[in-house]
Each structure stands twice: as structure tokens, then as C-alpha cells.
Amino acid sequence: MAEPGQLGSRFQRRFLAARPLRAFPWAELEQNLRAAPGPSLLLDILLQTVLHPLCVKYPPPTKYRRCFLTELIKKHEATGAEPLDELYDTLAGVLNEEESTCCYKTYLLPTGECVTLAESMAAISGGTTGLVTWDAALHLAEWAVEHSAVFSNRTVLELGSGIGFTGIAICKACHPKRFIFSDCHPRVLQELAENIRLNGFVLEPGAAHHIQTEPHSREAEMAKHQNPALAVAELDWGSVTETQVSDLHPDVVIAADVVYDPEIILAFISMLQKLSTSGADGKPPEVYIASTIRNPDTYHLFQAELDKAGIGWQVIPAHGHRILLDDVQPNVNILQLFLQPQVGQSETFQTNWSNPCNKIILNSPSTQERLQASQ
């Protein structure tokens, strides 16, 4: 049986991140309530979840909070104890709220800091899946926190940043010198920039291509002294030029859950090849790609295309314990890729696709598998 304080902390991590209710330790809560049927444990959980200052300021979905409180009340009533006014009063307050199409999720980092994101409530929104945080992003951030030396005082480029969780977590916990977020979908880029600001960072003046107006002078001054320096780049893997890539100079390149559909794999590899001479002093950057393996055929296709392109790879061994969320899908792999500078690579893997990055193919089996796995 878990200690009450430890149990409250586990509820808090899941609740603030709006994880599925089935992932909560309800059985352990029932055991604790049977052993000590008083109100103290439920009040502690209430204060660490729905009444926590982070939830009050950045609330998860209204329906989610309502269902959570309803489940807490059921567990309390099952003990035969007197009704707990605080639970019912809190539920009444949530019932009076209007539903919203947007919500907040807060992820607690082991460093004591947190990452708060405005996210869509739908897996598909605005024609993209890039407005929610996927488990591979959590997995990659967790690995990065445990291996912060890979990122410390270095320039990091993230491909397919989505709404920003992995990059913001690395900026808060791993102390990079510079971090470049990137994506290609206009709505995703807009939400990404807002989430960066929501977490207390200021973008470099003029660094948010096509999505940011000229900053006020005070913001520009803050950006000069901010560590790390942050930028947002609009990168379409299928049409990006080597000139655009050559300005990035990353030491490390990362990406999470970007090769779930076979139709974007070649465009992604083309992007990697362009990056092979873009690192500091022309050296290839280190590359780490996290993928949730929903369809083994798609994952093996990615590996096979890496082999054809002459890009070496190895699977990074899974870490033994969870430090962010212990209900994250176990079928997530991280590949370390080994880029080699190639002569004439600009004529290799040329593509004619429009906006393959984060492109949502609604009838694609891989996309359907991704959506089903999130439910």
C-alpha cells in the first residue's frame, strides 16, 4: 500500500497532465481508504489536483475535471463515510463552467519545474495531429533529462516540434545554449510560439519566421540576455533548401513521433541529409529520433530507408524507470542516427510533396493506428 503523500503525488502528476483516468492508481486509493476511511487522504488529493494553483490558473478540460471528481466521490461514498462537502462544492463549481475547445496540460519535471501547454482537445484539429502532445515526446524528454550533458551548452534543432513539450522541457532542464523549434503547419507554429511564451521564454527578435510580429524593445532586450536563446523556424521537409538549413548550425537534432506515416519518411530523410553538413564547423550533428511503434512495418521501413541513404543508426537502450509519467506507452524506441556528409546530396532524395511535415492523411492506416492508440 502506497504512502498517502506518495499516492497524492502520483494523482497530481497524472491529473495536471490530463492523462486517461484509467491510468490513475484507483485500486491503491481504495486500499488506503479502507485502511483509513477519514477525509484526510481525499482532501490531500483534492488540494494536489483540482484545487492546485496550477490547475486553477491553467485548467485541464472541464469534462475531464468533472469525471475525475465524480470518480473521487464514488470512491469516498463506497467507504460508507459521511459526505465530504469539499468534494461536492468543487464539483458544483466545475459543473457551472462552460466547455472549451482548448485546454491546458501541465507536466511536472524532476527538476522541480513544470511545462504548461495549451493543447487542443481533439487528436485531429485544424487538419493536423500536431496540436496535442504524443507519448514519444514525453519519452524523448524523459531521456533528455537523464542525459542532459548531450544538450548542455549546445545548439539544438527539433524537427516537428508540434506544440513544444519536448523542446520546452529540454530548455528548462538541460541548459542548451540555443534551441531551434521547427514545424511547417501554420496553426501549429502559432500555438508553438504561444506555448514558448507561456513558459516564460522570449523568442529571438525576428527568429519566428512568418508567425511573429516585431517584438517590443523590452522583449528584444530580454531575448539578448536569455539563456538559452530560442527561435522558431518554419521548415517544410519536402521543400526546404540547403541555404535555409545551412543557417541553423545545430550540434544536436531531435524529433519525436515524426515517422508514423510511410508517406513522410523519404521527405524526413531528405531533411536529415541536408542537415549532415549544417553542424558546427561543417560536422554532422548528433541525431536522436523517438518513435512509438504502432505499426512495425512502418518502423522497419524507416530503418530500411535509413540504410539505403547511408545513415547509420542504433537503438538506445530503454531507461529502467519513469521520471515523468509511469503510464507512458512502453513501445517507444529512441534511435541515434549517424549522419555522413555526402557529395551532391542536394540532388538526392528530391521530393515534390507539399507540406509533408505533420501532414495528416485521414485515410492512412498508420494515422488511424496513431489515433486509436491515443484513445
Tab-separated table of C-alpha atoms in Angstrom:
chain	number	residue	atom	x	y	z
A	1	MET	CA	0.000	0.000	0.000
A	2	ALA	CA	1.409	3.369	-1.032
A	3	GLU	CA	2.081	6.123	1.494
A	4	PRO	CA	-0.711	8.744	1.370
A	5	GLY	CA	1.687	11.557	0.390
A	6	GLN	CA	3.234	9.468	-2.368
A	7	LEU	CA	-0.197	8.482	-3.654
A	8	GLY	CA	-1.301	12.119	-3.774
A	9	SER	CA	1.796	12.985	-5.805
A	10	ARG	CA	1.027	10.228	-8.331
A	11	PHE	CA	-2.526	11.502	-8.711
A	12	GLN	CA	-1.198	15.028	-9.146
A	13	ARG	CA	1.217	14.158	-11.970
A	14	ARG	CA	-1.448	12.330	-13.932
A	15	PHE	CA	-4.189	14.864	-13.288
A	16	LEU	CA	-2.267	18.016	-14.214
A	17	ALA	CA	-1.155	16.314	-17.446
A	18	ALA	CA	-4.768	15.178	-18.081
A	19	ARG	CA	-3.736	11.560	-18.504
A	20	PRO	CA	-6.526	8.994	-19.122
A	21	LEU	CA	-8.470	8.355	-15.903
A	22	ARG	CA	-7.975	4.609	-16.292
A	23	ALA	CA	-4.239	5.219	-15.707
A	24	PHE	CA	-4.786	6.522	-12.170
A	25	PRO	CA	-3.958	4.295	-9.156
A	26	TRP	CA	-7.588	3.875	-8.132
A	27	ALA	CA	-7.080	0.426	-6.601
A	28	GLU	CA	-4.412	1.788	-4.251
A	29	LEU	CA	-6.700	4.657	-3.315
A	30	GLU	CA	-9.447	2.175	-2.391
A	31	GLN	CA	-6.995	0.201	-0.236
A	32	ASN	CA	-5.908	3.328	1.597
A	33	LEU	CA	-9.490	4.469	2.128
A	34	ARG	CA	-10.469	1.093	3.581
A	35	ALA	CA	-7.478	1.191	5.914
A	36	ALA	CA	-8.070	4.814	6.969
A	37	PRO	CA	-11.599	5.928	5.948
A	38	GLY	CA	-11.202	9.522	7.174
A	39	PRO	CA	-11.272	12.551	4.842
A	40	SER	CA	-7.574	13.495	5.060
A	41	LEU	CA	-6.355	11.498	2.038
A	42	LEU	CA	-9.134	12.693	-0.277
A	43	LEU	CA	-8.649	16.286	0.850
A	44	ASP	CA	-4.933	15.974	0.130
A	45	ILE	CA	-5.622	14.608	-3.372
A	46	LEU	CA	-8.176	17.374	-3.964
A	47	LEU	CA	-5.634	20.046	-2.986
A	48	GLN	CA	-2.969	18.494	-5.220
A	49	THR	CA	-5.265	18.215	-8.241
A	50	VAL	CA	-8.399	20.278	-8.914
A	51	LEU	CA	-7.639	22.908	-6.265
A	52	HIS	CA	-3.910	23.112	-7.013
A	53	PRO	CA	-2.837	26.649	-8.082
A	54	LEU	CA	-1.574	25.311	-11.439
A	55	CYS	CA	-4.979	23.771	-12.151
A	56	VAL	CA	-6.793	26.921	-11.101
A	57	LYS	CA	-4.643	29.054	-13.440
A	58	TYR	CA	-4.246	26.540	-16.275
A	59	PRO	CA	-7.177	24.109	-16.015
A	60	PRO	CA	-7.423	20.762	-17.826
A	61	PRO	CA	-10.675	20.192	-19.774
A	62	THR	CA	-13.902	20.860	-17.889
A	63	LYS	CA	-15.305	17.413	-18.723
A	64	TYR	CA	-12.070	15.796	-17.545
A	65	ARG	CA	-12.192	17.548	-14.167
A	66	ARG	CA	-15.873	16.674	-13.804
A	67	CYS	CA	-15.248	12.974	-14.454
A	68	PHE	CA	-12.261	12.964	-12.104
A	69	LEU	CA	-14.246	14.497	-9.242
A	70	THR	CA	-17.147	12.129	-9.876
A	71	GLU	CA	-14.782	9.165	-9.568
A	72	LEU	CA	-13.300	10.545	-6.340
A	73	ILE	CA	-16.792	10.927	-4.892
A	74	LYS	CA	-17.653	7.328	-5.833
A	75	LYS	CA	-14.549	6.046	-4.056
A	76	HIS	CA	-15.410	8.086	-0.976
A	77	GLU	CA	-19.055	7.012	-0.910
A	78	ALA	CA	-18.016	3.353	-1.228
A	79	THR	CA	-16.396	3.584	2.214
A	80	GLY	CA	-19.748	4.483	3.812
A	81	ALA	CA	-18.269	7.666	5.257
A	82	GLU	CA	-20.133	10.928	5.726
A	83	PRO	CA	-20.353	13.079	2.565
A	84	LEU	CA	-17.316	15.313	2.079
A	85	ASP	CA	-18.569	18.847	1.435
A	86	GLU	CA	-15.327	19.969	-0.221
A	87	LEU	CA	-15.699	17.352	-2.960
A	88	TYR	CA	-19.298	18.280	-3.750
A	89	ASP	CA	-18.618	22.028	-3.622
A	90	THR	CA	-15.699	21.660	-6.021
A	91	LEU	CA	-17.776	19.537	-8.405
A	92	ALA	CA	-20.584	22.114	-8.314
A	93	GLY	CA	-18.112	24.808	-9.346
A	94	VAL	CA	-16.869	22.740	-12.291
A	95	LEU	CA	-20.426	21.931	-13.411
A	96	ASN	CA	-21.110	25.654	-13.734
A	97	GLU	CA	-18.208	26.158	-16.149
A	98	GLU	CA	-18.661	26.250	-19.910
A	99	GLU	CA	-16.890	23.699	-22.094
A	100	SER	CA	-13.931	24.928	-24.122
A	101	THR	CA	-12.286	23.668	-27.309
A	102	CYS	CA	-8.863	24.308	-25.791
A	103	CYS	CA	-7.369	23.200	-22.514
A	104	TYR	CA	-4.117	23.219	-20.583
A	105	LYS	CA	-1.882	20.350	-19.577
A	106	THR	CA	0.945	20.703	-17.071
A	107	TYR	CA	3.852	18.261	-16.907
A	108	LEU	CA	5.969	18.204	-13.734
A	109	LEU	CA	9.699	17.824	-14.385
A	110	PRO	CA	12.026	16.015	-11.955
A	111	THR	CA	13.985	19.276	-11.616
A	112	GLY	CA	11.027	20.788	-9.780
A	113	GLU	CA	9.977	22.941	-12.738
A	114	CYS	CA	6.925	22.366	-14.901
A	115	VAL	CA	5.916	22.673	-18.546
A	116	THR	CA	2.423	24.044	-19.157
A	117	LEU	CA	0.926	23.783	-22.634
A	118	ALA	CA	-2.245	24.976	-24.313
A	119	GLU	CA	-3.432	21.924	-26.240
A	120	SER	CA	-6.316	21.001	-28.486
A	121	MET	CA	-8.915	18.665	-27.016
A	122	ALA	CA	-9.121	16.718	-30.285
A	123	ALA	CA	-6.420	14.423	-31.694
A	124	ILE	CA	-7.136	15.948	-35.117
A	125	SER	CA	-7.657	19.697	-35.161
A	126	GLY	CA	-7.171	22.197	-37.956
A	127	GLY	CA	-6.149	19.410	-40.332
A	128	THR	CA	-3.188	18.263	-38.243
A	129	THR	CA	-2.257	15.959	-35.360
A	130	GLY	CA	0.366	18.466	-34.227
A	131	LEU	CA	-1.773	20.278	-31.641
A	132	VAL	CA	-1.520	17.589	-28.958
A	133	THR	CA	1.399	16.036	-27.089
A	134	TRP	CA	2.139	12.398	-28.028
A	135	ASP	CA	3.820	9.826	-25.787
A	136	ALA	CA	7.030	9.701	-27.838
A	137	ALA	CA	7.565	13.371	-26.955
A	138	LEU	CA	7.259	12.534	-23.260
A	139	HIS	CA	9.658	9.612	-23.673
A	140	LEU	CA	12.253	11.715	-25.511
A	141	ALA	CA	12.051	14.491	-22.914
A	142	GLU	CA	12.495	11.960	-20.140
A	143	TRP	CA	15.579	10.537	-21.845
A	144	ALA	CA	16.940	14.060	-22.412
A	145	VAL	CA	16.581	14.979	-18.741
A	146	GLU	CA	18.532	11.855	-17.782
A	147	HIS	CA	21.231	12.686	-20.375
A	148	SER	CA	21.341	16.463	-20.058
A	149	ALA	CA	25.057	16.571	-20.976
A	150	VAL	CA	24.055	15.790	-24.589
A	151	PHE	CA	22.269	19.153	-24.736
A	152	SER	CA	24.095	21.343	-22.218
A	153	ASN	CA	25.607	24.497	-23.772
A	154	ARG	CA	24.881	23.248	-27.312
A	155	THR	CA	22.650	24.330	-30.197
A	156	VAL	CA	19.661	22.004	-30.560
A	157	LEU	CA	17.286	21.766	-33.533
A	158	GLU	CA	13.962	19.984	-33.075
A	159	LEU	CA	12.142	18.772	-36.191
A	160	GLY	CA	8.351	18.573	-35.979
A	161	SER	CA	8.165	20.348	-32.616
A	162	GLY	CA	4.374	20.340	-32.530
A	163	ILE	CA	3.154	22.432	-29.607
A	164	GLY	CA	6.533	22.295	-27.924
A	165	PHE	CA	6.641	19.926	-24.953
A	166	THR	CA	9.983	18.189	-25.621
A	167	GLY	CA	11.829	21.362	-26.550
A	168	ILE	CA	10.497	23.407	-23.632
A	169	ALA	CA	11.367	20.588	-21.201
A	170	ILE	CA	14.925	20.455	-22.571
A	171	CYS	CA	15.252	24.243	-22.332
A	172	LYS	CA	14.174	24.153	-18.689
A	173	ALA	CA	16.112	21.074	-17.570
A	174	CYS	CA	19.147	20.623	-19.846
A	175	HIS	CA	20.546	24.170	-20.312
A	176	PRO	CA	21.196	24.275	-24.069
A	177	LYS	CA	22.978	27.316	-25.494
A	178	ARG	CA	20.371	27.739	-28.232
A	179	PHE	CA	17.208	25.844	-29.120
A	180	ILE	CA	15.501	25.996	-32.513
A	181	PHE	CA	11.932	24.729	-32.614
A	182	SER	CA	10.568	23.928	-36.079
A	183	ASP	CA	7.395	22.804	-37.805
A	184	CYS	CA	5.539	23.603	-41.023
A	185	HIS	CA	1.825	23.814	-40.215
A	186	PRO	CA	0.747	27.469	-39.705
A	187	ARG	CA	-1.637	26.725	-36.823
A	188	VAL	CA	0.956	24.549	-35.087
A	189	LEU	CA	3.615	27.253	-35.441
A	190	GLN	CA	1.275	29.812	-33.907
A	191	GLU	CA	0.392	27.605	-30.930
A	192	LEU	CA	4.042	26.624	-30.521
A	193	ALA	CA	5.131	30.259	-30.198
A	194	GLU	CA	2.374	30.932	-27.657
A	195	ASN	CA	3.385	27.918	-25.545
A	196	ILE	CA	7.017	29.042	-25.555
A	197	ARG	CA	5.930	32.421	-24.188
A	198	LEU	CA	3.518	30.753	-21.741
A	199	ASN	CA	6.514	29.034	-20.134
A	200	GLY	CA	8.376	32.270	-19.557
A	201	PHE	CA	10.670	32.329	-22.596
A	202	VAL	CA	11.150	35.099	-25.139
A	203	LEU	CA	11.812	34.306	-28.785
A	204	GLU	CA	14.783	35.873	-30.533
A	205	PRO	CA	13.801	39.038	-32.442
A	206	GLY	CA	12.914	38.074	-35.993
A	207	ALA	CA	13.528	34.372	-35.298
A	208	ALA	CA	9.946	33.192	-35.533
A	209	HIS	CA	9.582	33.040	-39.287
A	210	HIS	CA	6.177	34.160	-40.600
A	211	ILE	CA	4.467	33.845	-37.225
A	212	GLN	CA	5.673	36.661	-35.016
A	213	THR	CA	5.283	40.395	-35.277
A	214	GLU	CA	8.243	42.596	-34.430
A	215	PRO	CA	8.743	42.333	-30.637
A	216	HIS	CA	8.658	45.278	-28.296
A	217	SER	CA	12.042	46.701	-27.398
A	218	ARG	CA	11.837	45.302	-23.854
A	219	GLU	CA	11.204	41.775	-25.190
A	220	ALA	CA	14.090	42.158	-27.617
A	221	GLU	CA	16.372	43.189	-24.769
A	222	MET	CA	15.249	40.221	-22.656
A	223	ALA	CA	15.926	37.846	-25.550
A	224	LYS	CA	19.520	39.102	-25.788
A	225	HIS	CA	20.268	38.037	-22.222
A	226	GLN	CA	18.140	34.909	-22.111
A	227	ASN	CA	19.810	31.555	-21.762
A	228	PRO	CA	19.052	29.571	-23.839
A	229	ALA	CA	18.363	31.671	-26.918
A	230	LEU	CA	15.158	30.443	-28.566
A	231	ALA	CA	13.948	30.553	-32.156
A	232	VAL	CA	11.055	29.090	-34.127
A	233	ALA	CA	11.673	28.146	-37.769
A	234	GLU	CA	9.178	27.197	-40.452
A	235	LEU	CA	10.681	24.100	-42.090
A	236	ASP	CA	8.863	22.092	-44.747
A	237	TRP	CA	10.952	18.937	-45.195
A	238	GLY	CA	9.887	18.498	-48.802
A	239	SER	CA	10.858	21.974	-50.000
A	240	VAL	CA	13.444	23.319	-47.564
A	241	THR	CA	16.625	24.456	-49.295
A	242	GLU	CA	20.189	23.750	-48.258
A	243	THR	CA	20.668	27.508	-47.868
A	244	GLN	CA	17.930	27.600	-45.236
A	245	VAL	CA	19.409	24.604	-43.445
A	246	SER	CA	22.946	25.980	-43.585
A	247	ASP	CA	21.958	28.888	-41.320
A	248	LEU	CA	20.912	26.582	-38.451
A	249	HIS	CA	24.270	25.083	-37.343
A	250	PRO	CA	22.861	22.558	-34.857
A	251	ASP	CA	25.063	20.419	-32.649
A	252	VAL	CA	22.118	18.125	-31.876
A	253	VAL	CA	18.952	17.300	-33.840
A	254	ILE	CA	15.926	15.668	-32.194
A	255	ALA	CA	12.437	14.620	-33.271
A	256	ALA	CA	9.548	12.732	-31.667
A	257	ASP	CA	6.827	10.720	-33.422
A	258	VAL	CA	7.502	12.120	-36.891
A	259	VAL	CA	7.683	8.923	-38.982
A	260	TYR	CA	4.333	7.330	-38.112
A	261	ASP	CA	3.187	7.513	-41.741
A	262	PRO	CA	5.146	5.928	-44.644
A	263	GLU	CA	4.337	8.883	-46.895
A	264	ILE	CA	6.592	11.287	-44.984
A	265	ILE	CA	9.607	9.044	-44.417
A	266	LEU	CA	11.544	9.981	-47.566
A	267	ALA	CA	10.932	13.682	-47.003
A	268	PHE	CA	12.215	13.350	-43.442
A	269	ILE	CA	15.348	11.501	-44.591
A	270	SER	CA	15.920	14.159	-47.235
A	271	MET	CA	15.840	16.747	-44.461
A	272	LEU	CA	18.347	14.755	-42.421
A	273	GLN	CA	20.700	14.553	-45.391
A	274	LYS	CA	20.584	18.309	-45.844
A	275	LEU	CA	21.459	18.659	-42.165
A	276	SER	CA	24.523	16.419	-42.471
A	277	THR	CA	26.792	19.390	-43.292
A	278	SER	CA	24.948	22.019	-41.276
A	279	GLY	CA	26.513	21.365	-37.883
A	280	ALA	CA	29.211	23.419	-36.229
A	281	ASP	CA	32.380	23.544	-38.373
A	282	GLY	CA	30.562	21.528	-41.049
A	283	LYS	CA	30.443	18.427	-38.871
A	284	PRO	CA	27.279	16.290	-38.856
A	285	PRO	CA	25.088	16.934	-35.808
A	286	GLU	CA	24.130	14.211	-33.359
A	287	VAL	CA	20.599	12.962	-34.112
A	288	TYR	CA	18.061	11.306	-31.793
A	289	ILE	CA	14.632	10.187	-33.037
A	290	ALA	CA	11.897	8.865	-30.716
A	291	SER	CA	9.117	6.778	-32.269
A	292	THR	CA	6.074	4.989	-30.925
A	293	ILE	CA	5.957	1.644	-32.727
A	294	ARG	CA	2.300	1.262	-33.652
A	295	ASN	CA	2.915	-0.456	-36.980
A	296	PRO	CA	6.184	-2.459	-37.086
A	297	ASP	CA	6.153	-2.347	-40.895
A	298	THR	CA	6.312	1.452	-40.894
A	299	TYR	CA	9.086	1.456	-38.305
A	300	HIS	CA	11.112	-1.126	-40.249
A	301	LEU	CA	10.542	0.831	-43.457
A	302	PHE	CA	12.105	3.874	-41.784
A	303	GLN	CA	15.129	1.815	-40.757
A	304	ALA	CA	15.437	0.335	-44.256
A	305	GLU	CA	15.321	3.785	-45.871
A	306	LEU	CA	17.990	4.997	-43.453
A	307	ASP	CA	20.183	2.113	-44.620
A	308	LYS	CA	19.579	2.999	-48.282
A	309	ALA	CA	20.537	6.615	-47.571
A	310	GLY	CA	23.765	5.553	-45.875
A	311	ILE	CA	22.623	6.849	-42.477
A	312	GLY	CA	23.799	4.620	-39.650
A	313	TRP	CA	21.584	4.005	-36.657
A	314	GLN	CA	21.410	2.227	-33.333
A	315	VAL	CA	18.656	1.705	-30.778
A	316	ILE	CA	19.338	3.459	-27.494
A	317	PRO	CA	18.610	1.085	-24.590
A	318	ALA	CA	15.451	1.949	-22.685
A	319	HIS	CA	15.930	3.544	-19.319
A	320	GLY	CA	14.810	1.487	-16.379
A	321	HIS	CA	12.458	3.851	-14.574
A	322	ARG	CA	9.948	6.567	-15.339
A	323	ILE	CA	10.650	10.041	-14.009
A	324	LEU	CA	7.832	11.945	-15.710
A	325	LEU	CA	4.819	9.627	-16.056
A	326	ASP	CA	4.837	5.899	-15.406
A	327	ASP	CA	1.836	5.236	-17.668
A	328	VAL	CA	3.601	6.274	-20.899
A	329	GLN	CA	3.391	3.641	-23.632
A	330	PRO	CA	6.267	1.134	-23.370
A	331	ASN	CA	6.557	0.627	-27.146
A	332	VAL	CA	8.626	3.772	-27.722
A	333	ASN	CA	12.132	3.472	-29.164
A	334	ILE	CA	14.846	6.086	-29.499
A	335	LEU	CA	17.229	5.771	-32.422
A	336	GLN	CA	20.563	7.526	-32.539
A	337	LEU	CA	21.405	8.309	-36.160
A	338	PHE	CA	24.878	8.800	-37.622
A	339	LEU	CA	24.869	11.272	-40.486
A	340	GLN	CA	27.665	11.346	-43.036
A	341	PRO	CA	28.392	14.381	-45.243
A	342	GLN	CA	27.547	13.430	-48.828
A	343	VAL	CA	28.760	14.987	-52.051
A	344	GLY	CA	25.904	16.121	-54.289
A	345	GLN	CA	23.310	15.320	-51.681
A	346	SER	CA	21.144	18.192	-52.893
A	347	GLU	CA	20.268	16.028	-55.881
A	348	THR	CA	19.476	13.010	-53.743
A	349	PHE	CA	16.019	12.202	-52.412
A	350	GLN	CA	14.413	15.166	-54.122
A	351	THR	CA	10.706	15.305	-53.332
A	352	ASN	CA	7.718	17.101	-54.788
A	353	TRP	CA	5.414	16.726	-51.815
A	354	SER	CA	3.673	19.750	-50.397
A	355	ASN	CA	3.924	20.182	-46.631
A	356	PRO	CA	4.774	16.569	-45.711
A	357	CYS	CA	5.821	17.630	-42.221
A	358	ASN	CA	2.966	16.893	-39.811
A	359	LYS	CA	0.687	16.271	-42.801
A	360	ILE	CA	-2.370	14.321	-41.719
A	361	ILE	CA	-3.547	11.624	-44.132
A	362	LEU	CA	-7.001	10.885	-42.786
A	363	ASN	CA	-7.387	7.584	-44.634
A	364	SER	CA	-3.898	6.334	-43.855
A	365	PRO	CA	-3.826	3.118	-41.776
A	366	SER	CA	-0.794	4.450	-39.889
A	367	THR	CA	-2.655	7.611	-38.965
A	368	GLN	CA	-5.689	5.642	-37.848
A	369	GLU	CA	-3.459	3.439	-35.669
A	370	ARG	CA	-1.917	6.549	-34.122
A	371	LEU	CA	-5.331	7.964	-33.266
A	372	GLN	CA	-6.688	4.671	-31.916
A	373	ALA	CA	-3.665	4.277	-29.665
A	374	SER	CA	-4.339	7.689	-28.126
A	375	GLN	CA	-7.880	6.834	-27.106
